[in-house]
CSV table of C-alpha atoms in Angstrom, one decimal:
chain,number,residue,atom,x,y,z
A,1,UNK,CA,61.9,35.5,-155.7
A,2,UNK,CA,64.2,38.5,-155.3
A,3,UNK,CA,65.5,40.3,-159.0
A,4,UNK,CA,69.0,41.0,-157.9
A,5,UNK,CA,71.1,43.5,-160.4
A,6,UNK,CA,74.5,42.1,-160.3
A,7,UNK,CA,77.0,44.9,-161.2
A,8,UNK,CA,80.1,43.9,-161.9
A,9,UNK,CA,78.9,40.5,-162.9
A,10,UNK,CA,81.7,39.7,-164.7
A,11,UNK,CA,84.3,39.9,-161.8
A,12,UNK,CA,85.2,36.9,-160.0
A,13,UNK,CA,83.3,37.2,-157.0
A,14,UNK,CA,80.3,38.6,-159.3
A,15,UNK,CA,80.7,35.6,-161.7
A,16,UNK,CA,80.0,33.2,-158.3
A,17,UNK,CA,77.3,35.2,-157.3
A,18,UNK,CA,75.3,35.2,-160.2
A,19,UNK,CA,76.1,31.1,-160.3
A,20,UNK,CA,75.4,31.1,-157.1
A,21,UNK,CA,72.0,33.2,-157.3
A,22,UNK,CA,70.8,31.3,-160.2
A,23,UNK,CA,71.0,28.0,-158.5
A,24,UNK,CA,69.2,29.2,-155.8
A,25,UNK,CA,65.1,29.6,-155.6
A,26,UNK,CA,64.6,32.6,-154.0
A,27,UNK,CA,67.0,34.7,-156.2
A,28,UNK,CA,66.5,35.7,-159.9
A,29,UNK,CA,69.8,37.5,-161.2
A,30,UNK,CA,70.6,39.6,-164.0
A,31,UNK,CA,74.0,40.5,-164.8
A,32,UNK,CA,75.3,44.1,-165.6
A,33,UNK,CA,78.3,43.8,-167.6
A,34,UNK,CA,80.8,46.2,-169.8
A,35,UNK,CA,81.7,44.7,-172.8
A,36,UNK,CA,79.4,42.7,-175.7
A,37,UNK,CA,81.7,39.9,-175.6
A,38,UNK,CA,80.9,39.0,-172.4
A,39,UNK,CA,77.6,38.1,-172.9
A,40,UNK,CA,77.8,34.7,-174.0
A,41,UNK,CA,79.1,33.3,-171.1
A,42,UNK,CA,75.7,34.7,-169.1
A,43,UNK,CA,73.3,33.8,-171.8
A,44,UNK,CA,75.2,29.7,-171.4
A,45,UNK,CA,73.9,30.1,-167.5
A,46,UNK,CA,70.2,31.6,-168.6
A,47,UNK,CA,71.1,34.5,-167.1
A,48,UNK,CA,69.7,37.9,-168.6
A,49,UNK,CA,72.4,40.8,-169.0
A,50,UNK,CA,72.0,44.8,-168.9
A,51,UNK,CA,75.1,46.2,-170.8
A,52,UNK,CA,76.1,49.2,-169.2
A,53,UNK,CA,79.3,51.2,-168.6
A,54,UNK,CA,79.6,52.7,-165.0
A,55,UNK,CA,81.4,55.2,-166.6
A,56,UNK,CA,78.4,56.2,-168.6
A,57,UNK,CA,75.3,58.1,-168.2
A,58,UNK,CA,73.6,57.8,-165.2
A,59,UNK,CA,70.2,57.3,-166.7
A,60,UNK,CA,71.7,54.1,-168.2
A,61,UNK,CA,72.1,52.7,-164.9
A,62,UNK,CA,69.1,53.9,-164.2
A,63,UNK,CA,67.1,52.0,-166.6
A,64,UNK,CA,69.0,48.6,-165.8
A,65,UNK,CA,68.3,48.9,-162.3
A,66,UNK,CA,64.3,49.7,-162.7
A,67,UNK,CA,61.7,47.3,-161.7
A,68,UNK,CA,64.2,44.7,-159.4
A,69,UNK,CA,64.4,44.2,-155.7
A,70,UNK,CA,68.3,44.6,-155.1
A,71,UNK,CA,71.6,45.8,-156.1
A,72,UNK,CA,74.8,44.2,-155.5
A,73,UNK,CA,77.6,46.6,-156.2
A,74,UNK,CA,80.7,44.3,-156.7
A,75,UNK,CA,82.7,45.8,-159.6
A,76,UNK,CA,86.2,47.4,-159.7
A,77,UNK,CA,88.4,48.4,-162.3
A,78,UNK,CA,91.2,46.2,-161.2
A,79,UNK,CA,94.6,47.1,-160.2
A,80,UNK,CA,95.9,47.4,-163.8
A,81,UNK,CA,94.1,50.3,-164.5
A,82,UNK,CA,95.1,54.4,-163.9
A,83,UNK,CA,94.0,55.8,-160.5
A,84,UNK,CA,91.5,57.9,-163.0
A,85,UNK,CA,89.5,55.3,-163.2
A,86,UNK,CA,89.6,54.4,-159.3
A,87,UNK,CA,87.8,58.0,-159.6
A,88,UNK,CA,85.5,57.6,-162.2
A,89,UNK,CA,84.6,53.6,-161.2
A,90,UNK,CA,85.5,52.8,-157.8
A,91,UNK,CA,84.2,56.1,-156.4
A,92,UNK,CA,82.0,57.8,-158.6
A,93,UNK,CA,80.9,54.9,-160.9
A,94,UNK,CA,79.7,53.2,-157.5
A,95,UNK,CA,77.7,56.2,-156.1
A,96,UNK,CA,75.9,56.8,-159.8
A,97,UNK,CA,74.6,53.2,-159.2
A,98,UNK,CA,73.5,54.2,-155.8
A,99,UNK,CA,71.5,57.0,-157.0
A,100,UNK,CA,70.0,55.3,-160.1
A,101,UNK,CA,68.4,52.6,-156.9
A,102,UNK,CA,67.5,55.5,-155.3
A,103,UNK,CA,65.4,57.0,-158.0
A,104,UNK,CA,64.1,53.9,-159.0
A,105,UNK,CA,63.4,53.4,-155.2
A,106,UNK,CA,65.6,50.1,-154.8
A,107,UNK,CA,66.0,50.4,-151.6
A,108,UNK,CA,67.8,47.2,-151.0
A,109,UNK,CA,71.8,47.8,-151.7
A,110,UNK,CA,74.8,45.6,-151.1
A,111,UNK,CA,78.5,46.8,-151.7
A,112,UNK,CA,81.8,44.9,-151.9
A,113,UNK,CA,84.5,46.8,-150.3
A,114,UNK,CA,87.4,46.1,-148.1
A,115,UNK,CA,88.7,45.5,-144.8
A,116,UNK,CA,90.4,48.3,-143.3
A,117,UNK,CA,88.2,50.4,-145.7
A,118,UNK,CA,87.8,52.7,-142.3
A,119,UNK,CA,91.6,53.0,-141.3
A,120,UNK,CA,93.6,55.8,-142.8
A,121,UNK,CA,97.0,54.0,-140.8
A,122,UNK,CA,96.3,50.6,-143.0
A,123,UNK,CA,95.8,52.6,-145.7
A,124,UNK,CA,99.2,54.1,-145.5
A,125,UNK,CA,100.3,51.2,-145.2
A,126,UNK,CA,98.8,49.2,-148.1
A,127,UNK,CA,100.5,50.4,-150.8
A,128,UNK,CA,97.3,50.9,-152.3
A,129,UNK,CA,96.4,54.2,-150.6
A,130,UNK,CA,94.0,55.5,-153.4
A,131,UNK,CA,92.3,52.5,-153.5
A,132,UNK,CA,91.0,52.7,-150.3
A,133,UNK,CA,90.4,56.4,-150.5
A,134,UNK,CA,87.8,55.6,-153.1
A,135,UNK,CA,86.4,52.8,-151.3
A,136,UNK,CA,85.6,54.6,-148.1
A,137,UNK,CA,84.2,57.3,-149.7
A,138,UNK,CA,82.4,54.8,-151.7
A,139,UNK,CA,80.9,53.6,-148.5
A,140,UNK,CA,80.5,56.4,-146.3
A,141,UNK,CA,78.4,57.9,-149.7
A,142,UNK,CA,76.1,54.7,-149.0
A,143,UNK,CA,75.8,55.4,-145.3
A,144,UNK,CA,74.1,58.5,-146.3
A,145,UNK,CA,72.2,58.1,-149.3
A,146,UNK,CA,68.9,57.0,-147.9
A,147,UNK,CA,69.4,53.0,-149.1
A,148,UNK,CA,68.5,49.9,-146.9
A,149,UNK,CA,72.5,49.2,-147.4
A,150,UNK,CA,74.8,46.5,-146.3
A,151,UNK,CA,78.9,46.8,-146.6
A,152,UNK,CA,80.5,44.2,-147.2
A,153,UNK,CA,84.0,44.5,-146.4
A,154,UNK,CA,86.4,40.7,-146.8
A,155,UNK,CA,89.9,40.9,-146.2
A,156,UNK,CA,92.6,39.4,-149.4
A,157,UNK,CA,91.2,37.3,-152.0
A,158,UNK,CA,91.5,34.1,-152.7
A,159,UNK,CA,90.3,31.8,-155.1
A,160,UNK,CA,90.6,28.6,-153.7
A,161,UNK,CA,87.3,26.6,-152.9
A,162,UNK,CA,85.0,28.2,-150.2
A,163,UNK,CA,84.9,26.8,-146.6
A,164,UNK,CA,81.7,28.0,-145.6
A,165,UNK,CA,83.3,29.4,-142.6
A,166,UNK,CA,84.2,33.1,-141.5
A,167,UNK,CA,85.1,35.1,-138.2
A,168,UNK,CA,83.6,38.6,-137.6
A,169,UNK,CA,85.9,39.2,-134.7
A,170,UNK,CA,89.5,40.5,-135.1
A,171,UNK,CA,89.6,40.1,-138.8
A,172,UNK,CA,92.5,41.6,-139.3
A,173,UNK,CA,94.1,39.0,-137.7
A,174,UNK,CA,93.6,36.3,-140.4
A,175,UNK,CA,95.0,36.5,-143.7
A,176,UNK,CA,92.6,36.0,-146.4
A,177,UNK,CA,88.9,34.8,-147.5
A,178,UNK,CA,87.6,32.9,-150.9
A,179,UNK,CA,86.0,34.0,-153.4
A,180,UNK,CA,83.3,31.9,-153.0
A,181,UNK,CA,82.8,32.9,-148.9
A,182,UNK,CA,82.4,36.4,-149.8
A,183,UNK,CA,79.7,35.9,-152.6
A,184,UNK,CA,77.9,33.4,-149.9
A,185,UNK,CA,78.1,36.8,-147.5
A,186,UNK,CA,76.5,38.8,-150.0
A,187,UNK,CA,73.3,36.1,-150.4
A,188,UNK,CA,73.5,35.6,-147.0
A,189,UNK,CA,73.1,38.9,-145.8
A,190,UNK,CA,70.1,39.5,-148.5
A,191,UNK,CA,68.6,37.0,-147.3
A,192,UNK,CA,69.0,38.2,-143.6
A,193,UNK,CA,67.4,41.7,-142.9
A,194,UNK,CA,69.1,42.2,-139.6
A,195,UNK,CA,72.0,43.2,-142.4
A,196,UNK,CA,70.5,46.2,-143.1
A,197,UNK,CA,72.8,49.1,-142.3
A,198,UNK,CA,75.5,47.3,-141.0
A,199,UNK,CA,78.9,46.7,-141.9
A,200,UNK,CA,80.5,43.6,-142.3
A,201,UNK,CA,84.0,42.7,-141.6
A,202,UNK,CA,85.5,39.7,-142.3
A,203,UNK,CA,88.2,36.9,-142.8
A,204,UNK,CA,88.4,33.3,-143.5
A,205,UNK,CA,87.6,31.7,-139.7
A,206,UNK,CA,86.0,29.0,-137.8
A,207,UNK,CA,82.0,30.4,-138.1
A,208,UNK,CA,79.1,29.1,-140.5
A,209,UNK,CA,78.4,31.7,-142.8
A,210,UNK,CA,74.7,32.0,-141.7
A,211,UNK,CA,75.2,31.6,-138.1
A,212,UNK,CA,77.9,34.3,-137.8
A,213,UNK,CA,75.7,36.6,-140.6
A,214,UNK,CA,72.6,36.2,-138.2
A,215,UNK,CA,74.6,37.2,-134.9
A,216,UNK,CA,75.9,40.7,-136.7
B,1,UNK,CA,88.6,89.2,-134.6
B,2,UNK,CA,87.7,85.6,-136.0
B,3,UNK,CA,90.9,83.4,-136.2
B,4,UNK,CA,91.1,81.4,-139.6
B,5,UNK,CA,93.0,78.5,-140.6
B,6,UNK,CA,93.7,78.7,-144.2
B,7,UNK,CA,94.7,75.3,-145.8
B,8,UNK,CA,96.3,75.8,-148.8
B,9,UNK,CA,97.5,79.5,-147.5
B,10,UNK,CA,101.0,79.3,-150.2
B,11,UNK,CA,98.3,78.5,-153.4
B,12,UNK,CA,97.7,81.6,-155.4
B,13,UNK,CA,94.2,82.3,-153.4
B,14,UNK,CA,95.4,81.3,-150.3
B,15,UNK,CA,98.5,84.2,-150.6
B,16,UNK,CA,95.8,86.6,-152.1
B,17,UNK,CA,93.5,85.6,-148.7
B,18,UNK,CA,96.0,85.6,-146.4
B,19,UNK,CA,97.0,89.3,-147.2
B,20,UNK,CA,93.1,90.6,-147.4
B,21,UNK,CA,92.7,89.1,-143.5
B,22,UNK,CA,95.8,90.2,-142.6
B,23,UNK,CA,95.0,93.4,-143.5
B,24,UNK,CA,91.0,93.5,-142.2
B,25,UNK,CA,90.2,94.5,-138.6
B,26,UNK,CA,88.0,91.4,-138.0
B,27,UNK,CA,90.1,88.6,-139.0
B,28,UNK,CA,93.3,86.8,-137.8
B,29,UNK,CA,94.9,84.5,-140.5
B,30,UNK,CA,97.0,81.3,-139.1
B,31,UNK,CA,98.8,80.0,-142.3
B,32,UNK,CA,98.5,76.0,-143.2
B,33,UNK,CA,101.6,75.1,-145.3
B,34,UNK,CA,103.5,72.1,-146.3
B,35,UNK,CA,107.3,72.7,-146.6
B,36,UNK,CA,109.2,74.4,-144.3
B,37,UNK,CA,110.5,77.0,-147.2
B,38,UNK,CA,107.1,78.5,-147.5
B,39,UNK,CA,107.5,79.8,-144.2
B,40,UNK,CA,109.6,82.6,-144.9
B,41,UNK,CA,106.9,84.2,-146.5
B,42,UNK,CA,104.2,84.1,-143.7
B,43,UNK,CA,107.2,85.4,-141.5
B,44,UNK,CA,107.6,88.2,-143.3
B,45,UNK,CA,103.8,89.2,-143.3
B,46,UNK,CA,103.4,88.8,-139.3
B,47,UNK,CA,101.4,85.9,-139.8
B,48,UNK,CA,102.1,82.8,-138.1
B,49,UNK,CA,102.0,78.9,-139.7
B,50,UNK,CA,101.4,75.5,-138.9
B,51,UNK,CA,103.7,73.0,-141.2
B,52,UNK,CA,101.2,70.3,-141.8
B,53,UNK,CA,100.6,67.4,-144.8
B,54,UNK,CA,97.3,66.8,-145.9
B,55,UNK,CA,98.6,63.2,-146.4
B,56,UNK,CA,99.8,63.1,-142.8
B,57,UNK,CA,98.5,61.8,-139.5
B,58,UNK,CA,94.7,63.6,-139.0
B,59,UNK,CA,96.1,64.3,-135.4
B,60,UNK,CA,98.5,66.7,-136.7
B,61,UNK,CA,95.5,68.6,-138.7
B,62,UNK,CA,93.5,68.5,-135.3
B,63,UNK,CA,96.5,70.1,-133.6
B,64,UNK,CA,96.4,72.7,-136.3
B,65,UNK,CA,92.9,73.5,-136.2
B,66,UNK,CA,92.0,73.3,-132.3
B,67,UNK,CA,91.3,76.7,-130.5
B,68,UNK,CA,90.7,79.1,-134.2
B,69,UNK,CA,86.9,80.1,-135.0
B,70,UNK,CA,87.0,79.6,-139.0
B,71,UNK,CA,88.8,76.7,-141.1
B,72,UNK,CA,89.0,77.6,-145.3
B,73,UNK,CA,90.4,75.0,-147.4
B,74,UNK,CA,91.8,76.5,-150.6
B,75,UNK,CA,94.6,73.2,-151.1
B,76,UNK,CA,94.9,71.6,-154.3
B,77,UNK,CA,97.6,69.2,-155.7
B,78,UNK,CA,97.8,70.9,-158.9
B,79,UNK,CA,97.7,69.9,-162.1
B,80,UNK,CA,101.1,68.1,-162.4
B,81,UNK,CA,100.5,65.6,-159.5
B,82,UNK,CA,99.1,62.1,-160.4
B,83,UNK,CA,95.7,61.3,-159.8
B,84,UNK,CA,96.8,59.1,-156.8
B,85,UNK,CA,97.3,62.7,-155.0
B,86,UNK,CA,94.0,63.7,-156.4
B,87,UNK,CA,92.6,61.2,-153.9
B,88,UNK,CA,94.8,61.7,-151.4
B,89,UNK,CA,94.9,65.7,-151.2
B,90,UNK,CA,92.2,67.1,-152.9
B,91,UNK,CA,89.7,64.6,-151.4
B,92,UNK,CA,90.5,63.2,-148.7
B,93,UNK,CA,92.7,65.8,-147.4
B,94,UNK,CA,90.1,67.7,-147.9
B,95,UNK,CA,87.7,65.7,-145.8
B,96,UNK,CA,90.6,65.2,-142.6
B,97,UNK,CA,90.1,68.8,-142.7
B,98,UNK,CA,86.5,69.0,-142.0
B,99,UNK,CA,87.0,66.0,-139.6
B,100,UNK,CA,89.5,68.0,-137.6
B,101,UNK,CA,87.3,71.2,-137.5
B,102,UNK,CA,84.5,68.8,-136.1
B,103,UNK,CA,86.4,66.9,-133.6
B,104,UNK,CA,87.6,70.5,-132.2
B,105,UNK,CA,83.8,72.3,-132.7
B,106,UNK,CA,85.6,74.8,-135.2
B,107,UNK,CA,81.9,74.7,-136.8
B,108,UNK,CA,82.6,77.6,-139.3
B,109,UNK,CA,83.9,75.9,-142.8
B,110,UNK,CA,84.7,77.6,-145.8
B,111,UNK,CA,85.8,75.1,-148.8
B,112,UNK,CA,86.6,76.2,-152.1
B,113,UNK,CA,85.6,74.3,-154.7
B,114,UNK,CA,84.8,74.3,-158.7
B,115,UNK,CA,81.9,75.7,-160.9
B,116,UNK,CA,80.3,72.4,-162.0
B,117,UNK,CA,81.1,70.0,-159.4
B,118,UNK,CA,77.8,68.8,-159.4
B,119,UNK,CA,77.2,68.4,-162.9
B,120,UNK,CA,78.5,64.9,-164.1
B,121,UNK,CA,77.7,66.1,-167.8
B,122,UNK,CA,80.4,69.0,-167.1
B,123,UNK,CA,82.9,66.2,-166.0
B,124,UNK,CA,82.6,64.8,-169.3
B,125,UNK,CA,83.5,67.9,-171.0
B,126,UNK,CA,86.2,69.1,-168.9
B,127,UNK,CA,89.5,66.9,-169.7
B,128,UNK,CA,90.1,67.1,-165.8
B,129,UNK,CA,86.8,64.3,-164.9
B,130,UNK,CA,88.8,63.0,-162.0
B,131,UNK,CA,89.4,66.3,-160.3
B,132,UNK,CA,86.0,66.8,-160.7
B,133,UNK,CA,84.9,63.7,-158.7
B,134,UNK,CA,87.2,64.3,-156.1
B,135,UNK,CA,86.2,68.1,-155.6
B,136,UNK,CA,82.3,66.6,-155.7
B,137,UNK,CA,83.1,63.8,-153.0
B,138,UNK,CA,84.3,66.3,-150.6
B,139,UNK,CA,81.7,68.9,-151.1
B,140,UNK,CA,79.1,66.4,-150.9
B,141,UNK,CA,80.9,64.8,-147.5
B,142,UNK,CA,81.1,68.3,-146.0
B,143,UNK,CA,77.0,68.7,-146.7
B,144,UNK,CA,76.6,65.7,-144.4
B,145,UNK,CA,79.1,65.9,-141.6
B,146,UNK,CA,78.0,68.4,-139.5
B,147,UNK,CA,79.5,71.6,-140.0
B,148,UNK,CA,78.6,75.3,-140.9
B,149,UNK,CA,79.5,75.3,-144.5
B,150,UNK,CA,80.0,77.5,-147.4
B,151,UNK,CA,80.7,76.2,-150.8
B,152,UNK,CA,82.5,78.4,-152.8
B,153,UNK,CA,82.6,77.6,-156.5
B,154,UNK,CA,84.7,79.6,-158.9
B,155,UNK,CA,84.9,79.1,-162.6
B,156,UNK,CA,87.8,79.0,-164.4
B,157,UNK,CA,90.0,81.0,-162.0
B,158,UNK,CA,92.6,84.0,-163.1
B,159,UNK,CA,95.6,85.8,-162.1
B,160,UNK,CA,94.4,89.6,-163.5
B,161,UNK,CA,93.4,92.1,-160.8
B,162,UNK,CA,90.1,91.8,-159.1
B,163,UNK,CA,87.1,94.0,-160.2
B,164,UNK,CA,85.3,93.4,-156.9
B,165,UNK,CA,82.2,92.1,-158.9
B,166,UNK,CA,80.5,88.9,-160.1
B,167,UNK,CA,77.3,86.8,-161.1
B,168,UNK,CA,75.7,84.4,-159.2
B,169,UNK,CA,73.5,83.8,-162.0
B,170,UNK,CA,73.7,81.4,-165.1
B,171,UNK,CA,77.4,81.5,-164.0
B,172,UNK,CA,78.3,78.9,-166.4
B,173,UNK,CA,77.5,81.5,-169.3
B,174,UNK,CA,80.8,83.4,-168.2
B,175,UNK,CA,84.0,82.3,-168.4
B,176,UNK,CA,86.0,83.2,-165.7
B,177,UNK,CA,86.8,84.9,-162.5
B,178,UNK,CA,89.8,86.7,-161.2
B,179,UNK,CA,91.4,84.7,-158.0
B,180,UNK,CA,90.9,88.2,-156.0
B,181,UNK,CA,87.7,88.1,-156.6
B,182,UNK,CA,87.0,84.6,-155.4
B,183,UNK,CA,89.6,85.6,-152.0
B,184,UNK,CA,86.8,88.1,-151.9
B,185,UNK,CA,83.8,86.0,-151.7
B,186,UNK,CA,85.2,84.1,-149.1
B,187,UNK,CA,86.1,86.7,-146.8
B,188,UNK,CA,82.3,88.3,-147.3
B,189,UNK,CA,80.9,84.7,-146.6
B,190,UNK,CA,82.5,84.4,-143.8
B,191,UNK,CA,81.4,87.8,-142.2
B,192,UNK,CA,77.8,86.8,-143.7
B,193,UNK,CA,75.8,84.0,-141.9
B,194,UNK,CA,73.0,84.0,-144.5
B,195,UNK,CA,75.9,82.1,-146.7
B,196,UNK,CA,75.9,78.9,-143.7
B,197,UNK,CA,74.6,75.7,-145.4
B,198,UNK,CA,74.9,77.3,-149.0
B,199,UNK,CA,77.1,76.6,-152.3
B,200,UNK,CA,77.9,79.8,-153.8
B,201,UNK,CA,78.4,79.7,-157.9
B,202,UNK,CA,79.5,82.6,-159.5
B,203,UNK,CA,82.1,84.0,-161.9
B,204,UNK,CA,82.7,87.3,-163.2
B,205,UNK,CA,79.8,89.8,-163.4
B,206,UNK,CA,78.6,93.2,-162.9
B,207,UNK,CA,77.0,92.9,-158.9
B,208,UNK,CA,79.4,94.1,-156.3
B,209,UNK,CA,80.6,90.8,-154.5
B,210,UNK,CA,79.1,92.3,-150.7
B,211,UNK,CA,75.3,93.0,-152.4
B,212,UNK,CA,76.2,89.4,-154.6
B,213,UNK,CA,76.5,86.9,-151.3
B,214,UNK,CA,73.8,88.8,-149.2
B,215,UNK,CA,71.4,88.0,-151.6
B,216,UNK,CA,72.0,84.1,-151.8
């Protein structure tokens, strides 16, 4: 039974992934969230909480993160915010959460980002240049930082109902992915060790989750 | 006679710089500016330019960098840009520099940075947390990619003339250092390989700036 630290648990993708994890028998999640009054809706699901702002004190995160087997890093602050806090939560809010596994020697570290969180000329293109900035540094932070890390990097998102299916190849050349897809890439690829290090790029496609997660 | 490419050369350091290694008998200045009315002002000096965007295409920087001995990156976007430029310029800018300089094995790197970029507590404090994170993103990228760096960090930097002296310890306990000063430092880190692979801290103080860096 792995003791996952959900951060961002209250997010979309992080509210299916802690469903998700708690269903599951070889996950045991516990949600790190922002605000009191999002509690309730974890303690409903039996799911234990750490409430902690990312842009806080690092020894906060610190303490949330001690004694669990994994980190999954899946929190934003959301396009209606100031590119301040795509700064201070994007960028430097990820990386504290980084160093507080470090410390606490969590090796195992999983990251939400984006497609085309590599390519400047997509960037330019986005619209959402900072954004992406904060996201590849975000990521090329983890590539460094001594973690057992995967990147998890889905293209638009959706929230219809997940298909189960992705494609790894040419992802840029599909639209979109659920929701639900990405958070079954993120249990997938804890589950699946050959994930460790590696970046994952990916769309909604024709490919069972755990088959195209086990060929990466 | 080490050829430089100083980024940021129409900033108050980078004019201050440009002069002091235009002047020296071991350094040959090439001027990085944005707009094509800055020019006049090289021109005038002898010194020659490159008209290149830190926002632009990373080829250009490349093309700007290829065949010189020395980058310095002294940019900033100022105080009265957004934060979206804070990303933009200040970090990642910053880092197409240092990825430039590596593509061309320009190994020598001087960056000028901010007293306190390492000290999230600081950030806090400052009023300016974003700039912060930005300057410590690309610092802590340049530690990792490969170059021979110097860090330069200046406190609170001023226009008065230089007194050709500073501390390099409990910097923080002063208040400020004339811009001369720090155009100063980098010119003696660069003619002093002891200062490869270091971050220099310092603000005003009574050691001479030469006897200062040889001792870090």
């Amino acid at each position: 039974m792995k003791k996952v630290l959900i951060i961002g648990a209250n997010g979309k993708i992080g509210k299916i992934l802690t469903n998700k994890m708690k269903e599951a028998e070889d996950f045991s999640p516990v949600a790190m969230i922002r605000k009191e009054e999002q509690k309730s809706y974890f303690k409903d699901l039996g799911v234990e909480t750490k409430l902690v702002s990312l842009e806080g004190e690092l020894d906060d995160i610190e303490s949330a993160v001690k004694g669990l087997d994994a980190v999954v890093f899946t929190a934003g602050s959301g396009g209606s915010t100031g590119q301040d806090k795509t700064l201070t939560v994007d960028l430097d809010g990820a990386v504290k959460t980084m160093e507080a596994a470090k410390a606490n020697e969590v090796k195992r570290f999983v990251i939400v980002s984006a497609l085309g969180a590599d390519d400047r000329s997509f960037w330019d293109k986005s619209g959402i240049k900072p954004y992406y900035v904060a996201k590849h540094f975000a990521d090329r932070t983890l590539k460094t930082i001594g973690l057992d890390y995967t990147i998890i990097r889905p293209g638009m998102l959706k929230d219809d109902a997940g298909t189960g299916k992705i494609t790894l190849e040419d992802p840029m050349s599909a639209e979109s992915v659920q929701r639900e897809d990405v958070a079954e890439v993120i249990l997938t690829s804890l589950r699946q060790d050959n994930t460790i290090g590696k970046v994952i790029e990916f769309n909604n496609g024709d490919k069972n989750i755990e088959e195209a997660v086990a060929s990466i």
